[in-house]
Amino acid sequence: QFTKKHYETLSDWYLKAPFYEDVSKFVLPLYQRQYGTLIEIVCETMLVAFDIFGIQAKIVRASDLKATGAKSSLVFNICKEVHADAYLSGEGAKEYFADGDYEAFKKAGIEMMFQKFNHPVYPQFNAGEFIAGLGCLDILFNCGIQKSNQIFLENIERSNV
C-alpha cells in the first residue's frame, strides 16, 4: 500500500523535526484514506497545502474541461472556459507564449503574471548541508506553519506582462 509506506517514510524522517506534532495533524488524515489514483492524493495534498498557506484556489483538472489547443492556445482556452481574470505561472512557462499571445490574453481581460520562485534556505534539523527542492512538508516540519508562511511570501517575485 503506497500511502502507508509513504507515511511511514515521512514519519521516520521527520519524527524528531521541531514542528512534527503541529504539522502531522494536517498530514496524517491524508494517509488514512484510500486513493484510486496518484492524482487523487496529489490533489488532496495540494488542498491541504493551500489551507496551511492561506491560498484560496479551486483545483480544476484540464481533463474535466472542453478546452482544446496546444501550448498557449490551450492555456488561453482553459482560462476562457473557467472565466479566469488572471493567469499565474512559473517563469518557465514564458516559453509557451509568442508576443501576440500576450495581446490576446489582454483583450480577453486575463492578466498574465509570471512567478520567479527564489528557493529559501532554512534550518533543516536532519541535514548537515541544506537540501533544496524537498517540497512544502520539509519547510513546514522544520520551521512550523507561521514561519513557513513568512518564508514562502518573502521568496516570491511576480512580474506582470
mmCIF file with all atom_site columns, C-alpha atoms in Angstrom:
data_model
loop_
_atom_site.group_PDB
_atom_site.id
_atom_site.type_symbol
_atom_site.label_atom_id
_atom_site.label_alt_id
_atom_site.label_comp_id
_atom_site.label_asym_id
_atom_site.label_entity_id
_atom_site.label_seq_id
_atom_site.pdbx_PDB_ins_code
_atom_site.Cartn_x
_atom_site.Cartn_y
_atom_site.Cartn_z
_atom_site.occupancy
_atom_site.B_iso_or_equiv
_atom_site.pdbx_formal_charge
_atom_site.auth_seq_id
_atom_site.auth_comp_id
_atom_site.auth_asym_id
_atom_site.auth_atom_id
_atom_site.pdbx_PDB_model_num
ATOM 1   C CA . GLN A 1 1   ? 0.000   0.000  0.000   1.00 0.00 ? 1   GLN A CA 1
ATOM 2   C CA . PHE A 1 2   ? 1.592   3.232  -1.242  1.00 0.00 ? 2   PHE A CA 1
ATOM 3   C CA . THR A 1 3   ? 0.007   5.599  1.284   1.00 0.00 ? 3   THR A CA 1
ATOM 4   C CA . LYS A 1 4   ? 1.008   3.517  4.313   1.00 0.00 ? 4   LYS A CA 1
ATOM 5   C CA . LYS A 1 5   ? 4.599   3.165  3.160   1.00 0.00 ? 5   LYS A CA 1
ATOM 6   C CA . HIS A 1 6   ? 4.857   6.839  2.245   1.00 0.00 ? 6   HIS A CA 1
ATOM 7   C CA . TYR A 1 7   ? 3.502   7.951  5.630   1.00 0.00 ? 7   TYR A CA 1
ATOM 8   C CA . GLU A 1 8   ? 5.926   5.622  7.439   1.00 0.00 ? 8   GLU A CA 1
ATOM 9   C CA . THR A 1 9   ? 8.812   7.108  5.447   1.00 0.00 ? 9   THR A CA 1
ATOM 10  C CA . LEU A 1 10  ? 7.694   10.665 6.278   1.00 0.00 ? 10  LEU A CA 1
ATOM 11  C CA . SER A 1 11  ? 7.294   9.780  9.947   1.00 0.00 ? 11  SER A CA 1
ATOM 12  C CA . ASP A 1 12  ? 10.688  8.070  10.108  1.00 0.00 ? 12  ASP A CA 1
ATOM 13  C CA . TRP A 1 13  ? 12.387  11.058 8.502   1.00 0.00 ? 13  TRP A CA 1
ATOM 14  C CA . TYR A 1 14  ? 10.585  13.897 10.313  1.00 0.00 ? 14  TYR A CA 1
ATOM 15  C CA . LEU A 1 15  ? 9.583   12.390 13.678  1.00 0.00 ? 15  LEU A CA 1
ATOM 16  C CA . LYS A 1 16  ? 12.225  14.446 15.502  1.00 0.00 ? 16  LYS A CA 1
ATOM 17  C CA . ALA A 1 17  ? 11.622  17.609 13.480  1.00 0.00 ? 17  ALA A CA 1
ATOM 18  C CA . PRO A 1 18  ? 10.824  20.665 15.610  1.00 0.00 ? 18  PRO A CA 1
ATOM 19  C CA . PHE A 1 19  ? 7.261   21.020 14.289  1.00 0.00 ? 19  PHE A CA 1
ATOM 20  C CA . TYR A 1 20  ? 6.369   17.370 13.644  1.00 0.00 ? 20  TYR A CA 1
ATOM 21  C CA . GLU A 1 21  ? 3.374   17.371 16.009  1.00 0.00 ? 21  GLU A CA 1
ATOM 22  C CA . ASP A 1 22  ? 1.934   20.641 14.673  1.00 0.00 ? 22  ASP A CA 1
ATOM 23  C CA . VAL A 1 23  ? 2.180   19.636 11.006  1.00 0.00 ? 23  VAL A CA 1
ATOM 24  C CA . SER A 1 24  ? 1.422   15.912 11.207  1.00 0.00 ? 24  SER A CA 1
ATOM 25  C CA . LYS A 1 25  ? -2.143  16.613 12.391  1.00 0.00 ? 25  LYS A CA 1
ATOM 26  C CA . PHE A 1 26  ? -2.787  18.132 8.944   1.00 0.00 ? 26  PHE A CA 1
ATOM 27  C CA . VAL A 1 27  ? -0.879  15.451 7.050   1.00 0.00 ? 27  VAL A CA 1
ATOM 28  C CA . LEU A 1 28  ? -1.986  12.244 8.831   1.00 0.00 ? 28  LEU A CA 1
ATOM 29  C CA . PRO A 1 29  ? -5.617  12.397 7.629   1.00 0.00 ? 29  PRO A CA 1
ATOM 30  C CA . LEU A 1 30  ? -4.355  12.329 4.031   1.00 0.00 ? 30  LEU A CA 1
ATOM 31  C CA . TYR A 1 31  ? -2.819  8.931  4.642   1.00 0.00 ? 31  TYR A CA 1
ATOM 32  C CA . GLN A 1 32  ? -5.865  7.426  6.344   1.00 0.00 ? 32  GLN A CA 1
ATOM 33  C CA . ARG A 1 33  ? -7.882  7.473  3.098   1.00 0.00 ? 33  ARG A CA 1
ATOM 34  C CA . GLN A 1 34  ? -7.769  5.136  0.155   1.00 0.00 ? 34  GLN A CA 1
ATOM 35  C CA . TYR A 1 35  ? -6.934  6.589  -3.243  1.00 0.00 ? 35  TYR A CA 1
ATOM 36  C CA . GLY A 1 36  ? -7.607  5.045  -6.623  1.00 0.00 ? 36  GLY A CA 1
ATOM 37  C CA . THR A 1 37  ? -5.024  7.112  -8.487  1.00 0.00 ? 37  THR A CA 1
ATOM 38  C CA . LEU A 1 38  ? -1.907  9.105  -7.766  1.00 0.00 ? 38  LEU A CA 1
ATOM 39  C CA . ILE A 1 39  ? -3.577  12.323 -8.963  1.00 0.00 ? 39  ILE A CA 1
ATOM 40  C CA . GLU A 1 40  ? -6.191  11.959 -6.220  1.00 0.00 ? 40  GLU A CA 1
ATOM 41  C CA . ILE A 1 41  ? -3.598  12.088 -3.445  1.00 0.00 ? 41  ILE A CA 1
ATOM 42  C CA . VAL A 1 42  ? -1.710  14.864 -5.253  1.00 0.00 ? 42  VAL A CA 1
ATOM 43  C CA . CYS A 1 43  ? -4.876  16.997 -5.384  1.00 0.00 ? 43  CYS A CA 1
ATOM 44  C CA . GLU A 1 44  ? -5.724  16.286 -1.743  1.00 0.00 ? 44  GLU A CA 1
ATOM 45  C CA . THR A 1 45  ? -2.191  17.170 -0.691  1.00 0.00 ? 45  THR A CA 1
ATOM 46  C CA . MET A 1 46  ? -2.383  20.414 -2.658  1.00 0.00 ? 46  MET A CA 1
ATOM 47  C CA . LEU A 1 47  ? -5.650  21.333 -0.933  1.00 0.00 ? 47  LEU A CA 1
ATOM 48  C CA . VAL A 1 48  ? -4.084  20.767 2.489   1.00 0.00 ? 48  VAL A CA 1
ATOM 49  C CA . ALA A 1 49  ? -1.064  22.874 1.489   1.00 0.00 ? 49  ALA A CA 1
ATOM 50  C CA . PHE A 1 50  ? -3.392  25.593 0.162   1.00 0.00 ? 50  PHE A CA 1
ATOM 51  C CA . ASP A 1 51  ? -5.193  25.611 3.504   1.00 0.00 ? 51  ASP A CA 1
ATOM 52  C CA . ILE A 1 52  ? -1.973  25.782 5.531   1.00 0.00 ? 52  ILE A CA 1
ATOM 53  C CA . PHE A 1 53  ? -0.517  28.570 3.381   1.00 0.00 ? 53  PHE A CA 1
ATOM 54  C CA . GLY A 1 54  ? -3.787  30.512 3.158   1.00 0.00 ? 54  GLY A CA 1
ATOM 55  C CA . ILE A 1 55  ? -4.089  30.063 -0.591  1.00 0.00 ? 55  ILE A CA 1
ATOM 56  C CA . GLN A 1 56  ? -7.657  30.347 -1.828  1.00 0.00 ? 56  GLN A CA 1
ATOM 57  C CA . ALA A 1 57  ? -7.873  28.423 -5.069  1.00 0.00 ? 57  ALA A CA 1
ATOM 58  C CA . LYS A 1 58  ? -10.019 25.773 -6.627  1.00 0.00 ? 58  LYS A CA 1
ATOM 59  C CA . ILE A 1 59  ? -8.381  22.840 -8.381  1.00 0.00 ? 59  ILE A CA 1
ATOM 60  C CA . VAL A 1 60  ? -9.778  22.249 -11.856 1.00 0.00 ? 60  VAL A CA 1
ATOM 61  C CA . ARG A 1 61  ? -8.400  19.430 -13.967 1.00 0.00 ? 61  ARG A CA 1
ATOM 62  C CA . ALA A 1 62  ? -7.895  20.256 -17.625 1.00 0.00 ? 62  ALA A CA 1
ATOM 63  C CA . SER A 1 63  ? -9.227  16.784 -18.428 1.00 0.00 ? 63  SER A CA 1
ATOM 64  C CA . ASP A 1 64  ? -12.602 17.852 -16.997 1.00 0.00 ? 64  ASP A CA 1
ATOM 65  C CA . LEU A 1 65  ? -12.819 20.778 -19.415 1.00 0.00 ? 65  LEU A CA 1
ATOM 66  C CA . LYS A 1 66  ? -13.705 21.049 -23.094 1.00 0.00 ? 66  LYS A CA 1
ATOM 67  C CA . ALA A 1 67  ? -10.787 23.368 -23.943 1.00 0.00 ? 67  ALA A CA 1
ATOM 68  C CA . THR A 1 68  ? -8.545  22.270 -26.792 1.00 0.00 ? 68  THR A CA 1
ATOM 69  C CA . GLY A 1 69  ? -5.353  23.504 -28.366 1.00 0.00 ? 69  GLY A CA 1
ATOM 70  C CA . ALA A 1 70  ? -1.644  23.287 -27.726 1.00 0.00 ? 70  ALA A CA 1
ATOM 71  C CA . LYS A 1 71  ? 0.726   25.385 -25.662 1.00 0.00 ? 71  LYS A CA 1
ATOM 72  C CA . SER A 1 72  ? -0.507  28.984 -25.403 1.00 0.00 ? 72  SER A CA 1
ATOM 73  C CA . SER A 1 73  ? -3.789  28.376 -27.215 1.00 0.00 ? 73  SER A CA 1
ATOM 74  C CA . LEU A 1 74  ? -4.675  25.583 -24.754 1.00 0.00 ? 74  LEU A CA 1
ATOM 75  C CA . VAL A 1 75  ? -3.811  27.812 -21.796 1.00 0.00 ? 75  VAL A CA 1
ATOM 76  C CA . PHE A 1 76  ? -5.868  30.644 -23.297 1.00 0.00 ? 76  PHE A CA 1
ATOM 77  C CA . ASN A 1 77  ? -8.868  28.364 -23.952 1.00 0.00 ? 77  ASN A CA 1
ATOM 78  C CA . ILE A 1 78  ? -8.707  26.913 -20.439 1.00 0.00 ? 78  ILE A CA 1
ATOM 79  C CA . CYS A 1 79  ? -8.624  30.431 -18.959 1.00 0.00 ? 79  CYS A CA 1
ATOM 80  C CA . LYS A 1 80  ? -11.649 31.431 -21.040 1.00 0.00 ? 80  LYS A CA 1
ATOM 81  C CA . GLU A 1 81  ? -13.600 28.298 -20.122 1.00 0.00 ? 81  GLU A CA 1
ATOM 82  C CA . VAL A 1 82  ? -13.104 28.811 -16.387 1.00 0.00 ? 82  VAL A CA 1
ATOM 83  C CA . HIS A 1 83  ? -13.751 32.573 -16.700 1.00 0.00 ? 83  HIS A CA 1
ATOM 84  C CA . ALA A 1 84  ? -10.287 33.435 -15.387 1.00 0.00 ? 84  ALA A CA 1
ATOM 85  C CA . ASP A 1 85  ? -9.311  37.061 -14.968 1.00 0.00 ? 85  ASP A CA 1
ATOM 86  C CA . ALA A 1 86  ? -5.675  36.186 -14.280 1.00 0.00 ? 86  ALA A CA 1
ATOM 87  C CA . TYR A 1 87  ? -3.112  33.598 -15.354 1.00 0.00 ? 87  TYR A CA 1
ATOM 88  C CA . LEU A 1 88  ? -0.240  32.912 -12.951 1.00 0.00 ? 88  LEU A CA 1
ATOM 89  C CA . SER A 1 89  ? 2.568   30.533 -13.809 1.00 0.00 ? 89  SER A CA 1
ATOM 90  C CA . GLY A 1 90  ? 6.243   29.992 -13.242 1.00 0.00 ? 90  GLY A CA 1
ATOM 91  C CA . GLU A 1 91  ? 8.735   31.868 -15.376 1.00 0.00 ? 91  GLU A CA 1
ATOM 92  C CA . GLY A 1 92  ? 9.469   28.729 -17.368 1.00 0.00 ? 92  GLY A CA 1
ATOM 93  C CA . ALA A 1 93  ? 6.009   28.938 -18.946 1.00 0.00 ? 93  ALA A CA 1
ATOM 94  C CA . LYS A 1 94  ? 7.003   32.118 -20.783 1.00 0.00 ? 94  LYS A CA 1
ATOM 95  C CA . GLU A 1 95  ? 8.465   29.825 -23.452 1.00 0.00 ? 95  GLU A CA 1
ATOM 96  C CA . TYR A 1 96  ? 4.916   28.770 -24.395 1.00 0.00 ? 96  TYR A CA 1
ATOM 97  C CA . PHE A 1 97  ? 3.932   32.258 -25.429 1.00 0.00 ? 97  PHE A CA 1
ATOM 98  C CA . ALA A 1 98  ? 4.659   34.305 -28.543 1.00 0.00 ? 98  ALA A CA 1
ATOM 99  C CA . ASP A 1 99  ? 4.401   38.110 -28.459 1.00 0.00 ? 99  ASP A CA 1
ATOM 100 C CA . GLY A 1 100 ? 0.908   38.070 -29.998 1.00 0.00 ? 100 GLY A CA 1
ATOM 101 C CA . ASP A 1 101 ? -0.368  35.740 -27.278 1.00 0.00 ? 101 ASP A CA 1
ATOM 102 C CA . TYR A 1 102 ? 0.015   38.412 -24.624 1.00 0.00 ? 102 TYR A CA 1
ATOM 103 C CA . GLU A 1 103 ? -2.268  40.736 -26.571 1.00 0.00 ? 103 GLU A CA 1
ATOM 104 C CA . ALA A 1 104 ? -4.956  38.027 -26.889 1.00 0.00 ? 104 ALA A CA 1
ATOM 105 C CA . PHE A 1 105 ? -4.962  37.497 -23.116 1.00 0.00 ? 105 PHE A CA 1
ATOM 106 C CA . LYS A 1 106 ? -5.117  41.250 -22.523 1.00 0.00 ? 106 LYS A CA 1
ATOM 107 C CA . LYS A 1 107 ? -8.061  41.680 -24.938 1.00 0.00 ? 107 LYS A CA 1
ATOM 108 C CA . ALA A 1 108 ? -9.872  38.846 -23.150 1.00 0.00 ? 108 ALA A CA 1
ATOM 109 C CA . GLY A 1 109 ? -9.369  40.602 -19.791 1.00 0.00 ? 109 GLY A CA 1
ATOM 110 C CA . ILE A 1 110 ? -6.921  37.997 -18.499 1.00 0.00 ? 110 ILE A CA 1
ATOM 111 C CA . GLU A 1 111 ? -3.935  39.428 -16.635 1.00 0.00 ? 111 GLU A CA 1
ATOM 112 C CA . MET A 1 112 ? -0.773  37.405 -17.240 1.00 0.00 ? 112 MET A CA 1
ATOM 113 C CA . MET A 1 113 ? 1.666   37.049 -14.354 1.00 0.00 ? 113 MET A CA 1
ATOM 114 C CA . PHE A 1 114 ? 4.844   35.015 -14.084 1.00 0.00 ? 114 PHE A CA 1
ATOM 115 C CA . GLN A 1 115 ? 6.342   33.993 -10.790 1.00 0.00 ? 115 GLN A CA 1
ATOM 116 C CA . LYS A 1 116 ? 10.031  33.671 -10.046 1.00 0.00 ? 116 LYS A CA 1
ATOM 117 C CA . PHE A 1 117 ? 10.458  31.455 -7.030  1.00 0.00 ? 117 PHE A CA 1
ATOM 118 C CA . ASN A 1 118 ? 13.650  32.068 -5.096  1.00 0.00 ? 118 ASN A CA 1
ATOM 119 C CA . HIS A 1 119 ? 14.278  28.892 -3.117  1.00 0.00 ? 119 HIS A CA 1
ATOM 120 C CA . PRO A 1 120 ? 14.718  29.859 0.521   1.00 0.00 ? 120 PRO A CA 1
ATOM 121 C CA . VAL A 1 121 ? 17.415  28.379 2.709   1.00 0.00 ? 121 VAL A CA 1
ATOM 122 C CA . TYR A 1 122 ? 16.093  27.459 6.138   1.00 0.00 ? 122 TYR A CA 1
ATOM 123 C CA . PRO A 1 123 ? 17.296  25.268 9.012   1.00 0.00 ? 123 PRO A CA 1
ATOM 124 C CA . GLN A 1 124 ? 16.816  21.540 8.382   1.00 0.00 ? 124 GLN A CA 1
ATOM 125 C CA . PHE A 1 125 ? 17.123  19.534 11.583  1.00 0.00 ? 125 PHE A CA 1
ATOM 126 C CA . ASN A 1 126 ? 18.399  16.384 9.874   1.00 0.00 ? 126 ASN A CA 1
ATOM 127 C CA . ALA A 1 127 ? 20.723  17.735 7.190   1.00 0.00 ? 127 ALA A CA 1
ATOM 128 C CA . GLY A 1 128 ? 24.306  18.874 7.515   1.00 0.00 ? 128 GLY A CA 1
ATOM 129 C CA . GLU A 1 129 ? 24.172  20.877 4.308   1.00 0.00 ? 129 GLU A CA 1
ATOM 130 C CA . PHE A 1 130 ? 20.907  22.415 3.076   1.00 0.00 ? 130 PHE A CA 1
ATOM 131 C CA . ILE A 1 131 ? 18.969  20.186 0.678   1.00 0.00 ? 131 ILE A CA 1
ATOM 132 C CA . ALA A 1 132 ? 16.846  22.238 -1.737  1.00 0.00 ? 132 ALA A CA 1
ATOM 133 C CA . GLY A 1 133 ? 13.676  21.172 -3.535  1.00 0.00 ? 133 GLY A CA 1
ATOM 134 C CA . LEU A 1 134 ? 12.142  18.912 -0.901  1.00 0.00 ? 134 LEU A CA 1
ATOM 135 C CA . GLY A 1 135 ? 8.689   20.472 -1.039  1.00 0.00 ? 135 GLY A CA 1
ATOM 136 C CA . CYS A 1 136 ? 6.471   22.246 1.414   1.00 0.00 ? 136 CYS A CA 1
ATOM 137 C CA . LEU A 1 137 ? 6.352   19.460 4.010   1.00 0.00 ? 137 LEU A CA 1
ATOM 138 C CA . ASP A 1 138 ? 10.067  19.850 4.668   1.00 0.00 ? 138 ASP A CA 1
ATOM 139 C CA . ILE A 1 139 ? 9.850   23.540 5.457   1.00 0.00 ? 139 ILE A CA 1
ATOM 140 C CA . LEU A 1 140 ? 6.676   23.002 7.489   1.00 0.00 ? 140 LEU A CA 1
ATOM 141 C CA . PHE A 1 141 ? 8.188   20.248 9.652   1.00 0.00 ? 141 PHE A CA 1
ATOM 142 C CA . ASN A 1 142 ? 11.395  22.237 10.127  1.00 0.00 ? 142 ASN A CA 1
ATOM 143 C CA . CYS A 1 143 ? 10.075  25.784 10.569  1.00 0.00 ? 143 CYS A CA 1
ATOM 144 C CA . GLY A 1 144 ? 6.407   25.484 11.541  1.00 0.00 ? 144 GLY A CA 1
ATOM 145 C CA . ILE A 1 145 ? 3.369   26.925 9.849   1.00 0.00 ? 145 ILE A CA 1
ATOM 146 C CA . GLN A 1 146 ? 3.784   30.596 10.749  1.00 0.00 ? 146 GLN A CA 1
ATOM 147 C CA . LYS A 1 147 ? 7.487   30.841 9.835   1.00 0.00 ? 147 LYS A CA 1
ATOM 148 C CA . SER A 1 148 ? 6.947   28.756 6.657   1.00 0.00 ? 148 SER A CA 1
ATOM 149 C CA . ASN A 1 149 ? 4.242   31.175 5.519   1.00 0.00 ? 149 ASN A CA 1
ATOM 150 C CA . GLN A 1 150 ? 6.568   34.104 6.136   1.00 0.00 ? 150 GLN A CA 1
ATOM 151 C CA . ILE A 1 151 ? 9.448   32.460 4.248   1.00 0.00 ? 151 ILE A CA 1
ATOM 152 C CA . PHE A 1 152 ? 7.135   31.475 1.385   1.00 0.00 ? 152 PHE A CA 1
ATOM 153 C CA . LEU A 1 153 ? 5.837   35.012 0.910   1.00 0.00 ? 153 LEU A CA 1
ATOM 154 C CA . GLU A 1 154 ? 9.299   36.570 1.171   1.00 0.00 ? 154 GLU A CA 1
ATOM 155 C CA . ASN A 1 155 ? 10.637  34.388 -1.655  1.00 0.00 ? 155 ASN A CA 1
ATOM 156 C CA . ILE A 1 156 ? 8.153   35.033 -4.447  1.00 0.00 ? 156 ILE A CA 1
ATOM 157 C CA . GLU A 1 157 ? 8.696   37.627 -7.124  1.00 0.00 ? 157 GLU A CA 1
ATOM 158 C CA . ARG A 1 158 ? 5.915   38.348 -9.573  1.00 0.00 ? 158 ARG A CA 1
ATOM 159 C CA . SER A 1 159 ? 6.144   40.062 -12.904 1.00 0.00 ? 159 SER A CA 1
ATOM 160 C CA . ASN A 1 160 ? 3.192   41.169 -14.983 1.00 0.00 ? 160 ASN A CA 1
ATOM 161 C CA . VAL A 1 161 ? 3.151   41.154 -18.761 1.00 0.00 ? 161 VAL A CA 1
#
